[in-house]
Coordinates of C-alpha atoms in Angstrom, one line a residue:
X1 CA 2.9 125.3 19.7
X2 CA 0.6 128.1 19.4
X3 CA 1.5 131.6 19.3
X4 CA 0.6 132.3 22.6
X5 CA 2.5 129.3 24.2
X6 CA 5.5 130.4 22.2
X7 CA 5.6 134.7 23.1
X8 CA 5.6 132.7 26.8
X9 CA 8.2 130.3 26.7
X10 CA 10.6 133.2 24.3
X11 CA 9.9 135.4 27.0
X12 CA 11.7 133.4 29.8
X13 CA 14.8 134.3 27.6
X14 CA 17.8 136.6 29.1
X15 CA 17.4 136.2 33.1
X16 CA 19.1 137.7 35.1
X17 CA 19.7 136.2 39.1
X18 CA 16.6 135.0 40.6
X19 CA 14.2 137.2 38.5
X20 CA 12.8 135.7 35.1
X21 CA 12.3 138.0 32.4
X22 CA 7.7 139.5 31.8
X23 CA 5.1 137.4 30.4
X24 CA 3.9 140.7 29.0
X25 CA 1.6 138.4 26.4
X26 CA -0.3 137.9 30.3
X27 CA 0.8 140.9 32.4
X28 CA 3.0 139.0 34.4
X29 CA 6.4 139.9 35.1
X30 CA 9.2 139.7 38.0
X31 CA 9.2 136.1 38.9
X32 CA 11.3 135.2 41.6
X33 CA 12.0 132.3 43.5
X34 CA 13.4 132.6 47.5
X35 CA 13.9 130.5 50.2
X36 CA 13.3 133.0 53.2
X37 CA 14.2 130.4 55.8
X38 CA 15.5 126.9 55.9
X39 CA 11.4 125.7 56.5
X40 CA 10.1 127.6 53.5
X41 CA 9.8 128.1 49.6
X42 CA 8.4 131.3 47.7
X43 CA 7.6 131.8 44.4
X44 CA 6.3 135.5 43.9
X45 CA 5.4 137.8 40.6
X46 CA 3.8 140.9 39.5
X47 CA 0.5 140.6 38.3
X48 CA -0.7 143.2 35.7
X49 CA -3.9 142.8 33.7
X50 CA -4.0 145.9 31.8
X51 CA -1.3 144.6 30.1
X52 CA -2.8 141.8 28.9
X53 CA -5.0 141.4 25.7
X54 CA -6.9 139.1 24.7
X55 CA -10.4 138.6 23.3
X56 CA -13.6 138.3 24.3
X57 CA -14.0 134.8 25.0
X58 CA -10.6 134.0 25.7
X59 CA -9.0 132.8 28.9
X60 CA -5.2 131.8 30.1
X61 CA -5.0 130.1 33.1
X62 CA -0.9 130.0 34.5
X63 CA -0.2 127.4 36.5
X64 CA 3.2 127.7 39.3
X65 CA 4.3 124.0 39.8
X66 CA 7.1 123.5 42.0
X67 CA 8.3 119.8 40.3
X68 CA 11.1 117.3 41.6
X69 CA 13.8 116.2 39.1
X70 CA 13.5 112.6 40.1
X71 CA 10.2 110.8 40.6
X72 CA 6.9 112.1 40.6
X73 CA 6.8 114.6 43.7
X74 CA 5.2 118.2 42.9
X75 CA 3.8 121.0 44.8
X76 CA 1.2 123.0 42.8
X77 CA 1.0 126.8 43.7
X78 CA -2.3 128.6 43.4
X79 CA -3.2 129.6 39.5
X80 CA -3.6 132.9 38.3
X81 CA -6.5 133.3 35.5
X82 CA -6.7 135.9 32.9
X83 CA -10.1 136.5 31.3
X84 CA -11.1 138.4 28.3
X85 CA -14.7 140.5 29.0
X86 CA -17.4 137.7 29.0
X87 CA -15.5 134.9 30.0
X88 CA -14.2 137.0 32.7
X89 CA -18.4 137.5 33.7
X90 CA -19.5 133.6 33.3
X91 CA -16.4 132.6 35.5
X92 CA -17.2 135.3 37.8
X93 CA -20.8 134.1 38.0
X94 CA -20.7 130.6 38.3
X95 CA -17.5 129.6 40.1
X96 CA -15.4 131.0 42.7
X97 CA -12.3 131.5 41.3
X98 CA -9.2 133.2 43.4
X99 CA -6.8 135.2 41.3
X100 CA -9.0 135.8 38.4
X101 CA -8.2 138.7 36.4
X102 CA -10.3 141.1 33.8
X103 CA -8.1 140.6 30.7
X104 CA -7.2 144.7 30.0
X105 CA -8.9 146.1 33.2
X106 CA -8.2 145.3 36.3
X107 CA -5.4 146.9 38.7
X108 CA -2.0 145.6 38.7
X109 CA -1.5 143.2 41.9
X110 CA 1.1 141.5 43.5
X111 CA 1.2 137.6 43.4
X112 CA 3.0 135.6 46.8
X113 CA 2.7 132.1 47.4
X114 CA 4.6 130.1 50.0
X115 CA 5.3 126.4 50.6
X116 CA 6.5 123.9 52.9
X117 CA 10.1 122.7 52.0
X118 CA 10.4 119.2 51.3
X119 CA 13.6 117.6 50.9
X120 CA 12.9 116.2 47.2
X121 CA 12.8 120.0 46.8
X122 CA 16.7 120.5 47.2
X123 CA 16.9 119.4 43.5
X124 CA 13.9 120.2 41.6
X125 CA 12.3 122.7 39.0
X126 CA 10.0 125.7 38.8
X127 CA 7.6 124.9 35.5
X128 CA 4.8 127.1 34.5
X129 CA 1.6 125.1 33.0
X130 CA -0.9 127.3 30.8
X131 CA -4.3 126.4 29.8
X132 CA -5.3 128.1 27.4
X133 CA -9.2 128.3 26.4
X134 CA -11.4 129.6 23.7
X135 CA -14.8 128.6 22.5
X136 CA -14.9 125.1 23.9
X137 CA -11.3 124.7 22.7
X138 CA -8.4 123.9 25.3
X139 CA -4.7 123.8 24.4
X140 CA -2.3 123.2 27.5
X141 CA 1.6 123.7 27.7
X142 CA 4.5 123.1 30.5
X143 CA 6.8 125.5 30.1
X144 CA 10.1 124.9 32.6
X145 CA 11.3 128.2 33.8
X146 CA 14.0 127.2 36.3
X147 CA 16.5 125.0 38.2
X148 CA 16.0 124.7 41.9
X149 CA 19.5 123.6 43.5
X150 CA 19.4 124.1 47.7
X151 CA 21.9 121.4 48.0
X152 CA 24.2 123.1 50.4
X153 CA 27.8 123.8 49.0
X154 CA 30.4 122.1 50.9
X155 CA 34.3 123.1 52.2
X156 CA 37.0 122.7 49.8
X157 CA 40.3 123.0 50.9
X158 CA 42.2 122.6 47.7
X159 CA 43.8 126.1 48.0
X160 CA 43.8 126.1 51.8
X161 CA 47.0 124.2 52.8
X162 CA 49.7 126.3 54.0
X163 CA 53.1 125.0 55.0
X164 CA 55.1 127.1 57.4
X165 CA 59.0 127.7 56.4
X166 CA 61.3 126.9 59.6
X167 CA 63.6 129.2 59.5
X168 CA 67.6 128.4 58.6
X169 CA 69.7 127.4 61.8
X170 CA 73.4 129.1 62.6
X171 CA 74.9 125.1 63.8
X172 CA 72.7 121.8 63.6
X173 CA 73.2 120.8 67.2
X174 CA 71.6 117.5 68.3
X175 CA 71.8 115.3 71.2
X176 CA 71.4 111.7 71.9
X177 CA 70.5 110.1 75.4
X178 CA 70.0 107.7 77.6
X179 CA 69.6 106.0 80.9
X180 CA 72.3 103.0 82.3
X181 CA 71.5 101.0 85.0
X182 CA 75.5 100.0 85.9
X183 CA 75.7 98.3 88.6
X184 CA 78.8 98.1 91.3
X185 CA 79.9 95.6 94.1
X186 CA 78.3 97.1 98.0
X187 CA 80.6 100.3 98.6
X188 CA 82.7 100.2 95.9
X189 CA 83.4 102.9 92.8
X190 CA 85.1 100.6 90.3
X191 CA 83.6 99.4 87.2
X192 CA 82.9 95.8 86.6
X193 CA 82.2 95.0 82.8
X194 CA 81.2 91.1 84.0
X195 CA 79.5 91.8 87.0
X196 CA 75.7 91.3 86.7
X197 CA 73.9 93.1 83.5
X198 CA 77.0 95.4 83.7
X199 CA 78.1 94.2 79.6
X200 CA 74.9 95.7 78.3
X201 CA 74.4 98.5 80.2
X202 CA 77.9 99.9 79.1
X203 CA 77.1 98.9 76.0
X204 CA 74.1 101.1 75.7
X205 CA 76.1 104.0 76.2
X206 CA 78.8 102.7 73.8
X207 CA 76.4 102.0 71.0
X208 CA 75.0 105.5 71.3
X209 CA 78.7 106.9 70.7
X210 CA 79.1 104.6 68.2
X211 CA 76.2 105.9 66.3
X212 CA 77.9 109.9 66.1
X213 CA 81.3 109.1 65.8
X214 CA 80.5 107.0 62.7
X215 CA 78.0 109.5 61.3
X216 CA 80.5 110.9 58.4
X217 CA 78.7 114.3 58.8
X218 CA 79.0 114.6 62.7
X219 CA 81.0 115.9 65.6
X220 CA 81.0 115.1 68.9
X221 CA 81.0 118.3 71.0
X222 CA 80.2 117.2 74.2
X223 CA 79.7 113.8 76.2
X224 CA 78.2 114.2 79.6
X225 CA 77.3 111.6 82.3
X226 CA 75.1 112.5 85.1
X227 CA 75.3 109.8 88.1
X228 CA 72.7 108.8 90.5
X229 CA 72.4 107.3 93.9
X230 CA 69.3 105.4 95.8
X231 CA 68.1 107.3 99.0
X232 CA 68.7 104.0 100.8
X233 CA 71.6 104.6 103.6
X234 CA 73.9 107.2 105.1
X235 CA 73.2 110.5 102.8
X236 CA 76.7 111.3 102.5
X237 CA 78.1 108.2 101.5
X238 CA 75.6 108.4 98.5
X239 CA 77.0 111.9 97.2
X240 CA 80.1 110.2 97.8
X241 CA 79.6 107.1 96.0
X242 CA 77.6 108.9 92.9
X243 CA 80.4 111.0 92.1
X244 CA 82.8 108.4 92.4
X245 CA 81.0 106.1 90.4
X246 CA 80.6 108.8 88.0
X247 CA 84.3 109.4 87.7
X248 CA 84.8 106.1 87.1
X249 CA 82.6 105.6 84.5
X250 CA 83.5 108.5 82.8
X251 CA 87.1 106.8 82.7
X252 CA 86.1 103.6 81.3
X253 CA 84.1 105.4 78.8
X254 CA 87.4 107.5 77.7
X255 CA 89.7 104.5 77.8
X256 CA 87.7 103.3 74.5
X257 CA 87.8 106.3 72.5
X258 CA 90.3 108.9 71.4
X259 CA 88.3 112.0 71.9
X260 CA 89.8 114.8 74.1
X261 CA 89.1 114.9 77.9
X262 CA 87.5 118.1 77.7
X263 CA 84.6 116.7 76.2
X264 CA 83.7 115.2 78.6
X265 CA 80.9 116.5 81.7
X266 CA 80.4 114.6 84.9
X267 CA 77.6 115.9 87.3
X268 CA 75.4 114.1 90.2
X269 CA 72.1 114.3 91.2
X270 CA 72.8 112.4 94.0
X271 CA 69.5 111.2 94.8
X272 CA 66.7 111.7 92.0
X273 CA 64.1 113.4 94.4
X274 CA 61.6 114.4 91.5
X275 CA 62.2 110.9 89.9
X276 CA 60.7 109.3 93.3
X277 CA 58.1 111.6 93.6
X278 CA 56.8 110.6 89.6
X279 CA 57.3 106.7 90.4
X280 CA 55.1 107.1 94.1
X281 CA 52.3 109.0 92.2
X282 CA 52.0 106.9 89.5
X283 CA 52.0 103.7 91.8
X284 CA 49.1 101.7 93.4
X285 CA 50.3 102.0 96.9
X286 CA 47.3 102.8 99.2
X287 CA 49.1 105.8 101.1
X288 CA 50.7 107.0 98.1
X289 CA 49.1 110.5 98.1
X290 CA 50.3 111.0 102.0
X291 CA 54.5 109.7 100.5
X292 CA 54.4 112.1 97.5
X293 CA 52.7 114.8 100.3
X294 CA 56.1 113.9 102.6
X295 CA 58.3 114.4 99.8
X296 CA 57.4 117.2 98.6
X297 CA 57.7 118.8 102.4
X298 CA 61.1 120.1 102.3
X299 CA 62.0 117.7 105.1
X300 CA 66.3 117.7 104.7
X301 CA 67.4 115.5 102.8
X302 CA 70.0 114.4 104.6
X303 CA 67.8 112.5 107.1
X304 CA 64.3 112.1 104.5
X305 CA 65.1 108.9 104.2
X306 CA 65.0 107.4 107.4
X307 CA 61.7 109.5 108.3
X308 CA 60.4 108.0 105.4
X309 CA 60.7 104.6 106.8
X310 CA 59.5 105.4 110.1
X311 CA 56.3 107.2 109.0
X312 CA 55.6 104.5 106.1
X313 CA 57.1 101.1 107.1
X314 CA 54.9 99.1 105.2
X315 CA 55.4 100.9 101.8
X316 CA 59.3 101.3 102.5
X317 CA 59.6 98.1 102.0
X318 CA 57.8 98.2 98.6
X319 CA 60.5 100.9 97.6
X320 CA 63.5 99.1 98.9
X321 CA 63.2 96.6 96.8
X322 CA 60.8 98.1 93.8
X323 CA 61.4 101.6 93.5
X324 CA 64.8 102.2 94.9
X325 CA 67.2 100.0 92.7
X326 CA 66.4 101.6 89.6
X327 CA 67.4 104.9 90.8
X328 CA 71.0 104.5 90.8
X329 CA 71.8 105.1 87.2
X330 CA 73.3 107.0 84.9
X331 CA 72.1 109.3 82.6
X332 CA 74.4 110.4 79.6
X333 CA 74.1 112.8 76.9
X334 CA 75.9 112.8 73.8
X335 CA 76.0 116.6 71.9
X336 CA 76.8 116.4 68.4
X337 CA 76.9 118.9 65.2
X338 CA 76.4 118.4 61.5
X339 CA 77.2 120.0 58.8
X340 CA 74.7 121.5 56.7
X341 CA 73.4 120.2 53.4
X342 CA 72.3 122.8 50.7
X343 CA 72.3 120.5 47.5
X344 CA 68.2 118.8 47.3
X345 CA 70.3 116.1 45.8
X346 CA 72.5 115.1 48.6
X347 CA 69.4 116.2 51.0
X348 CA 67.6 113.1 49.3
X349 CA 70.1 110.7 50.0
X350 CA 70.7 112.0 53.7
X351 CA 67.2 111.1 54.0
X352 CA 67.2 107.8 53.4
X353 CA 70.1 106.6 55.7
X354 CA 70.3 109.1 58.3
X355 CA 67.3 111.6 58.6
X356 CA 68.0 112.3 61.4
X357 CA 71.4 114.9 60.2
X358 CA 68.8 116.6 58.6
X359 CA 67.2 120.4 60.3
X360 CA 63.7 120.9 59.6
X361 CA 64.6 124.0 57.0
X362 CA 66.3 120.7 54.9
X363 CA 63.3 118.7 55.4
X364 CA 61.0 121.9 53.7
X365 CA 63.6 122.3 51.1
X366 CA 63.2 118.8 49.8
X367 CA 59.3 118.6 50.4
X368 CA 59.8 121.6 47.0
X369 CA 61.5 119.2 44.9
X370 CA 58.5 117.3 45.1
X371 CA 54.6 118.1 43.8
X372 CA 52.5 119.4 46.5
X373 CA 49.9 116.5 48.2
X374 CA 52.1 113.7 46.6
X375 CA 53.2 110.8 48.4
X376 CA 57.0 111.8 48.6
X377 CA 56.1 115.4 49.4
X378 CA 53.8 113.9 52.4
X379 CA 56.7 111.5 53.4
X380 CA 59.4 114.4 53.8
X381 CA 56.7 116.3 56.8
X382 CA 55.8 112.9 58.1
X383 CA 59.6 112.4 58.7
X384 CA 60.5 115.5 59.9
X385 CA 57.9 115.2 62.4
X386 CA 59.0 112.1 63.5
X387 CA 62.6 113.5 64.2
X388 CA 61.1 116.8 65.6
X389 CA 58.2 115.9 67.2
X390 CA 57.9 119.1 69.9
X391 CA 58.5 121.1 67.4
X392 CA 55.7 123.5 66.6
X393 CA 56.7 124.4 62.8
X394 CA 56.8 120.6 62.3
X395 CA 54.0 119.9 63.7
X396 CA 52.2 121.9 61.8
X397 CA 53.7 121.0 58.6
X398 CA 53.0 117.0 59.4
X399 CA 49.0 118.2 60.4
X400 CA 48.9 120.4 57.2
X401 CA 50.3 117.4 55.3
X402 CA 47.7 115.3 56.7
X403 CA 44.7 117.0 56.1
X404 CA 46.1 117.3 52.6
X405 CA 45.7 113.0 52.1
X406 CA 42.1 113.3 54.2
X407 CA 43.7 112.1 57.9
X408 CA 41.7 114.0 59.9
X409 CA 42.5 112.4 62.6
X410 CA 46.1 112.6 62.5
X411 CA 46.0 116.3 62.1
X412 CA 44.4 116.5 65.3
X413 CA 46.8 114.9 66.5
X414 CA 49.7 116.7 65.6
X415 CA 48.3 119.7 65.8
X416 CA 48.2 119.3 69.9
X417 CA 52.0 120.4 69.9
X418 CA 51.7 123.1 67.2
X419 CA 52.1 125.8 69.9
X420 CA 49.6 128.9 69.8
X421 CA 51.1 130.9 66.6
X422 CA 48.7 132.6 63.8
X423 CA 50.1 129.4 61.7
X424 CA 49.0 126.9 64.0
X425 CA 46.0 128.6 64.8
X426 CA 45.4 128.7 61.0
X427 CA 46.1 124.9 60.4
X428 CA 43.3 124.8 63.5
X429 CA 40.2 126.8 61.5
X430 CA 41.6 124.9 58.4
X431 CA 41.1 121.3 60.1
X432 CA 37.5 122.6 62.0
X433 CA 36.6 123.8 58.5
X434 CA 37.0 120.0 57.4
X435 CA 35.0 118.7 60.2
X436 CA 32.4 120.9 59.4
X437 CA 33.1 122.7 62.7
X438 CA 32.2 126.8 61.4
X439 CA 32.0 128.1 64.5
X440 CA 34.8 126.5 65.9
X441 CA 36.6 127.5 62.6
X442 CA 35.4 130.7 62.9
X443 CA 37.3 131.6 65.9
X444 CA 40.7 130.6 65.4
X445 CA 40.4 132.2 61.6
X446 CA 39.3 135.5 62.7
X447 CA 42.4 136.0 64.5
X448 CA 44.8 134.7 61.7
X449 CA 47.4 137.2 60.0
X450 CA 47.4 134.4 57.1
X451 CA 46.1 135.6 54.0
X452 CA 44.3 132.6 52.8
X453 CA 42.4 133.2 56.2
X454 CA 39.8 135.2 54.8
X455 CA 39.0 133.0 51.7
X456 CA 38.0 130.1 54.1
X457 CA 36.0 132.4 56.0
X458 CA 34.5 133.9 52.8
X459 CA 33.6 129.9 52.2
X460 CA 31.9 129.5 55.5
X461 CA 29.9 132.5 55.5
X462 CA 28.6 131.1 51.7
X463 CA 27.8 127.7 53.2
X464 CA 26.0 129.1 56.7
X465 CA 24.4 131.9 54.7
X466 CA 23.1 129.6 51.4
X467 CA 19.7 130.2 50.1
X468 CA 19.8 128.1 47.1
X469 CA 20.7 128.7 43.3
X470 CA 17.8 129.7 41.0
X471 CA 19.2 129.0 37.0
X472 CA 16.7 130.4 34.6
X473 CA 15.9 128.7 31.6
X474 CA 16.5 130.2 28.6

């Protein structure tokens, strides 16, 4: 390498952001590479002759190439060509020649070229090629001056995921419930264990009593039966028969356990009004709309039932023998508390045979014996959720969780019972940010008292604001 190729390749040395140190050897100096817009590339430089020297017959001609990094795709920029005094005149004379300079003379000048952007572009270099020519003589040189990266930066959440504390309950108070379909002889109030389906639909209530009172942990607080009668007949011989049946399944229950009577709650609807409405709605009967328009009329009660024959005889009959026999039930309610676990230990082992003693502050406070985006620490939120699942914290928690292992979709899901807190609204940007929704991640962020907001929205604005990176070579 020549002298000359050598002060221009030392002098790309020491750069500082997208500006490459002067090629004071040819009066040029302040290179810089932009991307004004997504369409177009610039490469621009001051241009200086009366810094450069050079003799007489001398001439340097630079060369801007833009150059991919893979194949042989290149855009060549328009050359700028230094002259000493006579080759500076025979150049002049015989050619046309754009951006030729008077080696020591002329005025300085500012040098802008622009391009199309291609895609190959996103990872390719800036090189500089001189020509050097003296006396018939030619020497040529490629010097790379920098690394072209537009490849746009993409969303990483590693530090994002935030998991919401539930806060610590006074009692753990749960409930277990049901529906029993118990059926008695035409007029009658007492219980028949063999009559019908009557074994198994005592037994669902039984089994769900059986589950507390053998939970070592629990107490039963509260067992409460609430009876229901069909529409179907004389109004007041359904309150009468609902309560008595009540009553009397309240008794058989009691006669099998030991618990006090005050723990027990009998109530009756009589008729399920709402219930009927639901079940009409939701049917295909052709005059449904004008039934559920009936019901919902205020018409009393103690003579809807007949009106409802008269005005929809056709339908009736669909309900007498459809709709109406599943409405005389029972719904029962068993209220229960456990005690509370503080050892992550025993919290494990609770866990795995009966989750469902555990309050979603124990959940979080095993999820910390665990790694953060392990399997087990995923499990515990995935569980909770599962035992919770109105509950905004865990939901949030089980979307958070999700997003951690990449299951976008799940998170979505979840997130639709999250409530409208900062924290769900956070787990919201965090998931759009994902998805490569900004905007949309952009409007539940701004709004976020969560710290780690601002970071995310720091990365979007990098992404939707990216020009490229320019790395000089030194």
């Amino acid at each position: 390498m020549n002298k000359i190729i050598m002060s221009m390749a030392l002098a790309a040395l020491a750069v500082v952001g997208a500006e490459a140190q002067n090629y004071t050897e040819y009066g040029i100096s302040d290179i810089s590479v932009t991307r004004p817009n997504e369409q177009t590339l610039k490469v621009t430089m001051s241009v200086n002759p009366r810094q450069c020297h050079m003799s007489y017959r001398k001439t340097a001609t630079i060369t801007p190439v833009i150059r991919a990094n893979k194949g042989n795709d290149e855009v060549r920029l328009p050359s700028i060509t230094m002259a000493g005094k006579n080759a500076y005149y025979y150049l002049l004379r015989d050619q046309e020649m754009p951006n030729l300079f008077k080696a020591g003379r002329d005025e300085a000048t500012g040098y802008s070229s622009q391009v199309a952007f291609q895609p190959w572009m996103i990872h390719s270099q800036l090189v500089m090629e001189v020509e050097n020519g003296c006396c018939g003589n030619e020497t040529t040189a490629t010097v790379p001056m920098a690394n072209l990266d537009y490849a746009k930066p993409t969303f990483d959440a590693t530090n994002a995921y935030e998991y919401v504390q539930p806060q610590a309950v006074g009692s753990k108070l749960f409930n277990e419930s049901g529906s029993a379909f118990v059926n008695f002889v035409i007029g009658k109030s007492a219980i028949e264990p063999n009559f019908k389906n009557n074994a198994m639909e005592l037994q669902k209530i039984l089994t769900t009593i059986n589950a507390v009172r053998d939970n070592k942990d629990a107490k039963v607080k509260k067992i409460e039966l609430k009876g229901y009668a069909s529409p179907d007949g004389p109004y007041a011989t359904n309150v009468r028969l609902a309560e008595s049946r009540t009553v009397a399944l309240k008794d058989y229950v009691r006669a099998q356990y030991a618990f006090p009577e005050n723990l027990y709650v009998t109530s009756t609807g009589p008729i399920d009004w709402d219930g009927l409405i639901k079940t009409v709605s939701e049917s295909s009967l052709s005059d449904k709309d004008e039934i559920v328009e009936f019901l919902k009329s205020g018409y009393p009660v103690e003579k809807r039932n007949d009106q409802l024959r008269k005005l929809f005889p056709s339908s009736y009959r669909y309900l007498l023998e459809n709709v109406y026999p599943p409405m005389r039930r029972t719904d029962y309610v068993v209220d229960y508390e456990v005690r509370k676990y503080t050892d992550v230990n025993e919290i494990r082992e609770v866990m795995k045979t009966h989750p469902q003693n555990l309050s979603l502050n124990e959940f979080f406070l095993l999820s910390q014996s665990y790694d953060p985006g392990t399997a087990k620490y995923n499990e515990v939120f995935d569980v909770a959720v599962k035992y919770y699942p109105k509950d905004p914290v865990a939901n949030i928690n089980a979307a958070i969780s999700a997003m951690n292992r990449g299951d976008l979709k799940a998170a979505e899901k979840y997130l639709r019972n999250a409530g409208n807190s900062s924290d769900a609204n956070y787990a919201r940007g965090l998931l759009a940010a994902q998805k490569g929704n900004y905007p949309e991640a952009i409007s539940y962020l701004k709004g976020c008292n969560n710290p780690k907001a601002a970071g995310i929205l720091k990365q979007i604005d990098k992404i939707q604001n990216y020009k490229g990176a320019v790395e000089w070579i030194k």
